[in-house]
Amino acid sequence: MNDKKALDVLKIFYYGCKNMTELTSRAKVTKIEATQILKNARECQLIAYSTKYYGEVFEEVRKDKLGAYLRKHNIIG
């Protein structure tokens, strides 16, 4: 996993996706890779979310710190 892929996952998560399946499909990463990236972002307190159902639907998403991080690194405008 390289940094670009990790940033792509975070960017897609920031702009919104319904579930893990959509995230992995759009980012072209495996579920394991996406899970690890989101876990690391959670540990850094950039994001917070919960999931429900087998398809891991994202709920109660908080990503305000992620937006600041992505803007600081010129990933988003």
CSV table of N, CA, C and O in Angstrom, one decimal:
chain,number,residue,atom,x,y,z
A,1,MET,N,0.9,-1.2,0.0
A,1,MET,CA,0.0,0.0,0.0
A,1,MET,C,0.9,1.2,0.0
A,1,MET,O,1.8,1.4,0.8
A,2,ASN,N,0.7,2.1,-0.9
A,2,ASN,CA,1.4,3.3,-1.0
A,2,ASN,C,0.6,4.5,-0.4
A,2,ASN,O,-0.6,4.4,-0.2
A,3,ASP,N,1.3,5.6,-0.2
A,3,ASP,CA,0.6,6.8,0.4
A,3,ASP,C,-0.4,7.4,-0.6
A,3,ASP,O,-1.5,7.8,-0.1
A,4,LYS,N,-0.2,7.3,-1.9
A,4,LYS,CA,-1.2,7.8,-2.8
A,4,LYS,C,-2.5,7.1,-2.7
A,4,LYS,O,-3.6,7.7,-2.6
A,5,LYS,N,-2.5,5.7,-2.6
A,5,LYS,CA,-3.7,4.9,-2.4
A,5,LYS,C,-4.4,5.3,-1.1
A,5,LYS,O,-5.6,5.4,-1.1
A,6,ALA,N,-3.6,5.4,-0.1
A,6,ALA,CA,-4.2,5.7,1.2
A,6,ALA,C,-4.9,7.1,1.2
A,6,ALA,O,-6.0,7.2,1.7
A,7,LEU,N,-4.3,8.1,0.5
A,7,LEU,CA,-4.9,9.4,0.4
A,7,LEU,C,-6.1,9.3,-0.5
A,7,LEU,O,-7.1,10.0,-0.2
A,8,ASP,N,-6.1,8.5,-1.5
A,8,ASP,CA,-7.3,8.3,-2.4
A,8,ASP,C,-8.5,7.8,-1.6
A,8,ASP,O,-9.6,8.2,-1.7
A,9,VAL,N,-8.2,6.8,-0.7
A,9,VAL,CA,-9.2,6.2,0.1
A,9,VAL,C,-9.8,7.3,1.1
A,9,VAL,O,-11.0,7.4,1.2
A,10,LEU,N,-8.9,8.0,1.7
A,10,LEU,CA,-9.4,9.1,2.6
A,10,LEU,C,-10.2,10.2,1.9
A,10,LEU,O,-11.2,10.7,2.4
A,11,LYS,N,-9.7,10.5,0.7
A,11,LYS,CA,-10.4,11.5,-0.1
A,11,LYS,C,-11.8,11.0,-0.5
A,11,LYS,O,-12.8,11.8,-0.4
A,12,ILE,N,-11.9,9.8,-0.9
A,12,ILE,CA,-13.2,9.2,-1.3
A,12,ILE,C,-14.1,9.1,0.0
A,12,ILE,O,-15.3,9.5,-0.1
A,13,PHE,N,-13.6,8.7,1.1
A,13,PHE,CA,-14.3,8.7,2.3
A,13,PHE,C,-14.8,10.1,2.7
A,13,PHE,O,-16.0,10.2,3.1
A,14,TYR,N,-14.0,11.1,2.5
A,14,TYR,CA,-14.3,12.4,2.9
A,14,TYR,C,-15.5,12.9,2.0
A,14,TYR,O,-16.4,13.5,2.6
A,15,TYR,N,-15.4,12.7,0.8
A,15,TYR,CA,-16.5,13.2,-0.1
A,15,TYR,C,-17.8,12.3,0.0
A,15,TYR,O,-18.8,12.7,-0.5
A,16,GLY,N,-17.7,11.2,0.7
A,16,GLY,CA,-18.9,10.5,1.0
A,16,GLY,C,-19.1,9.2,0.2
A,16,GLY,O,-19.0,9.2,-1.1
A,17,CYS,N,-19.3,8.1,0.8
A,17,CYS,CA,-19.7,6.9,0.2
A,17,CYS,C,-20.6,6.2,1.3
A,17,CYS,O,-20.4,6.4,2.5
A,18,LYS,N,-21.5,5.3,0.8
A,18,LYS,CA,-22.4,4.7,1.6
A,18,LYS,C,-21.9,3.6,2.5
A,18,LYS,O,-22.3,3.4,3.6
A,19,ASN,N,-21.0,2.8,1.9
A,19,ASN,CA,-20.5,1.6,2.6
A,19,ASN,C,-19.1,1.2,2.2
A,19,ASN,O,-18.5,1.9,1.3
A,20,MET,N,-18.6,0.2,2.8
A,20,MET,CA,-17.2,-0.2,2.5
A,20,MET,C,-17.1,-0.8,1.1
A,20,MET,O,-16.1,-0.6,0.4
A,21,THR,N,-18.2,-1.4,0.6
A,21,THR,CA,-18.1,-1.9,-0.8
A,21,THR,C,-17.9,-0.8,-1.8
A,21,THR,O,-17.1,-0.9,-2.7
A,22,GLU,N,-18.7,0.3,-1.6
A,22,GLU,CA,-18.6,1.4,-2.5
A,22,GLU,C,-17.2,2.0,-2.4
A,22,GLU,O,-16.5,2.4,-3.4
A,23,LEU,N,-16.7,2.1,-1.2
A,23,LEU,CA,-15.3,2.7,-1.0
A,23,LEU,C,-14.3,1.9,-1.7
A,23,LEU,O,-13.4,2.4,-2.4
A,24,THR,N,-14.3,0.6,-1.5
A,24,THR,CA,-13.2,-0.2,-2.1
A,24,THR,C,-13.3,-0.3,-3.6
A,24,THR,O,-12.3,-0.3,-4.3
A,25,SER,N,-14.5,-0.2,-4.1
A,25,SER,CA,-14.7,-0.2,-5.5
A,25,SER,C,-14.2,1.1,-6.2
A,25,SER,O,-13.5,1.0,-7.2
A,26,ARG,N,-14.6,2.2,-5.6
A,26,ARG,CA,-14.1,3.5,-6.1
A,26,ARG,C,-12.6,3.7,-6.0
A,26,ARG,O,-12.0,4.3,-6.8
A,27,ALA,N,-12.1,3.3,-4.9
A,27,ALA,CA,-10.6,3.5,-4.6
A,27,ALA,C,-9.8,2.4,-5.2
A,27,ALA,O,-8.5,2.5,-5.2
A,28,LYS,N,-10.4,1.3,-5.7
A,28,LYS,CA,-9.7,0.2,-6.3
A,28,LYS,C,-8.6,-0.4,-5.3
A,28,LYS,O,-7.5,-0.6,-5.6
A,29,VAL,N,-9.1,-0.7,-4.1
A,29,VAL,CA,-8.3,-1.3,-3.1
A,29,VAL,C,-9.1,-2.5,-2.5
A,29,VAL,O,-10.3,-2.6,-2.7
A,30,THR,N,-8.4,-3.3,-1.8
A,30,THR,CA,-9.1,-4.5,-1.1
A,30,THR,C,-9.8,-4.0,0.1
A,30,THR,O,-9.4,-2.9,0.7
A,31,LYS,N,-10.7,-4.8,0.6
A,31,LYS,CA,-11.4,-4.4,1.9
A,31,LYS,C,-10.4,-4.4,3.0
A,31,LYS,O,-10.5,-3.5,3.9
A,32,ILE,N,-9.4,-5.2,3.0
A,32,ILE,CA,-8.4,-5.3,4.1
A,32,ILE,C,-7.6,-4.0,4.1
A,32,ILE,O,-7.3,-3.4,5.1
A,33,GLU,N,-7.2,-3.5,2.9
A,33,GLU,CA,-6.4,-2.3,2.8
A,33,GLU,C,-7.3,-1.1,3.2
A,33,GLU,O,-6.8,-0.2,4.0
A,34,ALA,N,-8.5,-1.0,2.8
A,34,ALA,CA,-9.4,0.1,3.2
A,34,ALA,C,-9.6,0.1,4.7
A,34,ALA,O,-9.6,1.2,5.3
A,35,THR,N,-9.9,-1.1,5.2
A,35,THR,CA,-10.1,-1.2,6.7
A,35,THR,C,-8.9,-0.7,7.4
A,35,THR,O,-9.0,0.1,8.4
A,36,GLN,N,-7.7,-1.0,7.0
A,36,GLN,CA,-6.5,-0.6,7.7
A,36,GLN,C,-6.3,0.9,7.6
A,36,GLN,O,-5.9,1.5,8.6
A,37,ILE,N,-6.6,1.5,6.5
A,37,ILE,CA,-6.4,2.9,6.3
A,37,ILE,C,-7.4,3.6,7.2
A,37,ILE,O,-7.1,4.6,7.9
A,38,LEU,N,-8.7,3.2,7.2
A,38,LEU,CA,-9.7,3.8,8.1
A,38,LEU,C,-9.4,3.6,9.5
A,38,LEU,O,-9.6,4.5,10.3
A,39,LYS,N,-8.8,2.5,9.9
A,39,LYS,CA,-8.4,2.2,11.3
A,39,LYS,C,-7.3,3.2,11.7
A,39,LYS,O,-7.4,3.8,12.8
A,40,ASN,N,-6.4,3.4,10.8
A,40,ASN,CA,-5.3,4.3,11.1
A,40,ASN,C,-5.8,5.7,11.3
A,40,ASN,O,-5.3,6.5,12.2
A,41,ALA,N,-6.7,6.1,10.4
A,41,ALA,CA,-7.3,7.5,10.5
A,41,ALA,C,-8.1,7.6,11.7
A,41,ALA,O,-8.1,8.7,12.3
A,42,ARG,N,-8.7,6.6,12.2
A,42,ARG,CA,-9.5,6.6,13.4
A,42,ARG,C,-8.5,6.8,14.6
A,42,ARG,O,-8.8,7.6,15.5
A,43,GLU,N,-7.4,6.1,14.6
A,43,GLU,CA,-6.4,6.1,15.7
A,43,GLU,C,-5.8,7.5,15.8
A,43,GLU,O,-5.5,8.0,16.9
A,44,CYS,N,-5.7,8.2,14.6
A,44,CYS,CA,-5.2,9.6,14.6
A,44,CYS,C,-6.3,10.6,14.9
A,44,CYS,O,-6.0,11.8,14.9
A,45,GLN,N,-7.5,10.1,15.1
A,45,GLN,CA,-8.6,10.9,15.4
A,45,GLN,C,-9.0,11.9,14.2
A,45,GLN,O,-9.5,13.0,14.5
A,46,LEU,N,-8.7,11.5,13.0
A,46,LEU,CA,-9.1,12.2,11.8
A,46,LEU,C,-10.5,12.0,11.5
A,46,LEU,O,-11.2,12.9,11.0
A,47,ILE,N,-11.0,10.8,11.8
A,47,ILE,CA,-12.4,10.4,11.4
A,47,ILE,C,-13.0,9.6,12.6
A,47,ILE,O,-12.3,9.1,13.5
A,48,ALA,N,-14.3,9.5,12.6
A,48,ALA,CA,-15.0,8.7,13.5
A,48,ALA,C,-16.3,8.2,12.7
A,48,ALA,O,-16.9,8.9,11.9
A,49,TYR,N,-16.6,6.9,12.9
A,49,TYR,CA,-17.8,6.4,12.2
A,49,TYR,C,-18.2,5.1,12.9
A,49,TYR,O,-17.4,4.5,13.6
A,50,SER,N,-19.4,4.7,12.7
A,50,SER,CA,-19.8,3.3,13.1
A,50,SER,C,-20.4,2.7,11.9
A,50,SER,O,-20.6,3.3,10.9
A,51,THR,N,-20.5,1.4,11.9
A,51,THR,CA,-21.0,0.6,10.8
A,51,THR,C,-22.2,-0.3,11.3
A,51,THR,O,-22.3,-0.6,12.5
A,52,LYS,N,-23.0,-0.6,10.3
A,52,LYS,CA,-24.1,-1.5,10.7
A,52,LYS,C,-24.3,-2.5,9.5
A,52,LYS,O,-23.9,-2.1,8.4
A,53,TYR,N,-24.9,-3.6,9.7
A,53,TYR,CA,-25.2,-4.6,8.7
A,53,TYR,C,-23.9,-5.2,8.2
A,53,TYR,O,-22.8,-4.8,8.4
A,54,TYR,N,-24.1,-6.3,7.5
A,54,TYR,CA,-23.0,-7.1,7.0
A,54,TYR,C,-22.2,-6.3,5.9
A,54,TYR,O,-21.0,-6.4,5.8
A,55,GLY,N,-22.9,-5.4,5.2
A,55,GLY,CA,-22.2,-4.6,4.1
A,55,GLY,C,-21.5,-3.4,4.7
A,55,GLY,O,-21.0,-2.6,3.9
A,56,GLU,N,-21.4,-3.3,6.0
A,56,GLU,CA,-20.6,-2.2,6.6
A,56,GLU,C,-21.1,-0.8,6.1
A,56,GLU,O,-20.3,-0.1,5.5
A,57,VAL,N,-22.3,-0.5,6.3
A,57,VAL,CA,-22.9,0.8,6.0
A,57,VAL,C,-22.4,1.8,7.0
A,57,VAL,O,-22.4,1.6,8.2
A,58,PHE,N,-21.8,2.9,6.5
A,58,PHE,CA,-21.2,3.9,7.4
A,58,PHE,C,-22.4,4.7,8.0
A,58,PHE,O,-23.3,5.2,7.3
A,59,GLU,N,-22.3,4.9,9.3
A,59,GLU,CA,-23.2,5.7,10.1
A,59,GLU,C,-22.5,6.7,11.0
A,59,GLU,O,-21.3,6.4,11.4
A,60,GLU,N,-23.1,7.7,11.4
A,60,GLU,CA,-22.5,8.7,12.4
A,60,GLU,C,-21.1,9.0,12.0
A,60,GLU,O,-20.2,9.0,12.8
A,61,VAL,N,-20.9,9.4,10.7
A,61,VAL,CA,-19.6,9.8,10.2
A,61,VAL,C,-19.2,11.2,10.7
A,61,VAL,O,-20.0,12.1,10.5
A,62,ARG,N,-18.1,11.3,11.2
A,62,ARG,CA,-17.5,12.6,11.6
A,62,ARG,C,-16.1,12.7,10.9
A,62,ARG,O,-15.3,11.8,11.0
A,63,LYS,N,-16.0,13.7,10.1
A,63,LYS,CA,-14.7,13.8,9.3
A,63,LYS,C,-14.2,15.2,9.2
A,63,LYS,O,-13.5,15.6,8.3
A,64,ASP,N,-14.5,16.1,10.2
A,64,ASP,CA,-14.1,17.5,10.1
A,64,ASP,C,-12.6,17.6,10.2
A,64,ASP,O,-12.0,18.4,9.5
A,65,LYS,N,-11.9,16.8,11.0
A,65,LYS,CA,-10.5,16.9,11.1
A,65,LYS,C,-9.8,16.3,9.8
A,65,LYS,O,-8.8,16.8,9.4
A,66,LEU,N,-10.5,15.4,9.2
A,66,LEU,CA,-10.0,14.8,7.9
A,66,LEU,C,-10.0,15.9,6.9
A,66,LEU,O,-9.0,16.0,6.1
A,67,GLY,N,-11.0,16.7,6.8
A,67,GLY,CA,-11.1,17.8,5.8
A,67,GLY,C,-9.9,18.8,6.0
A,67,GLY,O,-9.3,19.1,5.0
A,68,ALA,N,-9.6,19.1,7.2
A,68,ALA,CA,-8.5,20.0,7.5
A,68,ALA,C,-7.2,19.4,7.1
A,68,ALA,O,-6.3,20.1,6.5
A,69,TYR,N,-7.0,18.1,7.4
A,69,TYR,CA,-5.8,17.4,7.0
A,69,TYR,C,-5.6,17.4,5.5
A,69,TYR,O,-4.5,17.6,5.0
A,70,LEU,N,-6.7,17.0,4.8
A,70,LEU,CA,-6.6,16.9,3.3
A,70,LEU,C,-6.4,18.3,2.7
A,70,LEU,O,-5.6,18.4,1.7
A,71,ARG,N,-7.0,19.3,3.2
A,71,ARG,CA,-6.7,20.7,2.7
A,71,ARG,C,-5.3,21.1,3.0
A,71,ARG,O,-4.6,21.7,2.1
A,72,LYS,N,-4.8,20.8,4.1
A,72,LYS,CA,-3.4,21.2,4.5
A,72,LYS,C,-2.4,20.6,3.5
A,72,LYS,O,-1.4,21.2,3.2
A,73,HIS,N,-2.7,19.3,3.1
A,73,HIS,CA,-1.8,18.6,2.2
A,73,HIS,C,-2.2,18.8,0.7
A,73,HIS,O,-1.7,18.1,-0.2
A,74,ASN,N,-3.0,19.8,0.4
A,74,ASN,CA,-3.5,20.1,-0.9
A,74,ASN,C,-4.1,18.9,-1.7
A,74,ASN,O,-3.9,18.7,-2.9
A,75,ILE,N,-4.8,18.1,-1.0
A,75,ILE,CA,-5.4,16.9,-1.6
A,75,ILE,C,-6.8,17.3,-2.1
A,75,ILE,O,-7.3,16.9,-3.1
A,76,ILE,N,-7.5,18.2,-1.3
A,76,ILE,CA,-8.8,18.8,-1.7
A,76,ILE,C,-8.7,20.3,-1.7
A,76,ILE,O,-7.8,20.8,-1.0
A,77,GLY,N,-9.6,21.0,-2.3
A,77,GLY,CA,-9.6,22.4,-2.4
A,77,GLY,C,-10.3,23.1,-1.3
A,77,GLY,O,-10.8,22.7,-0.3
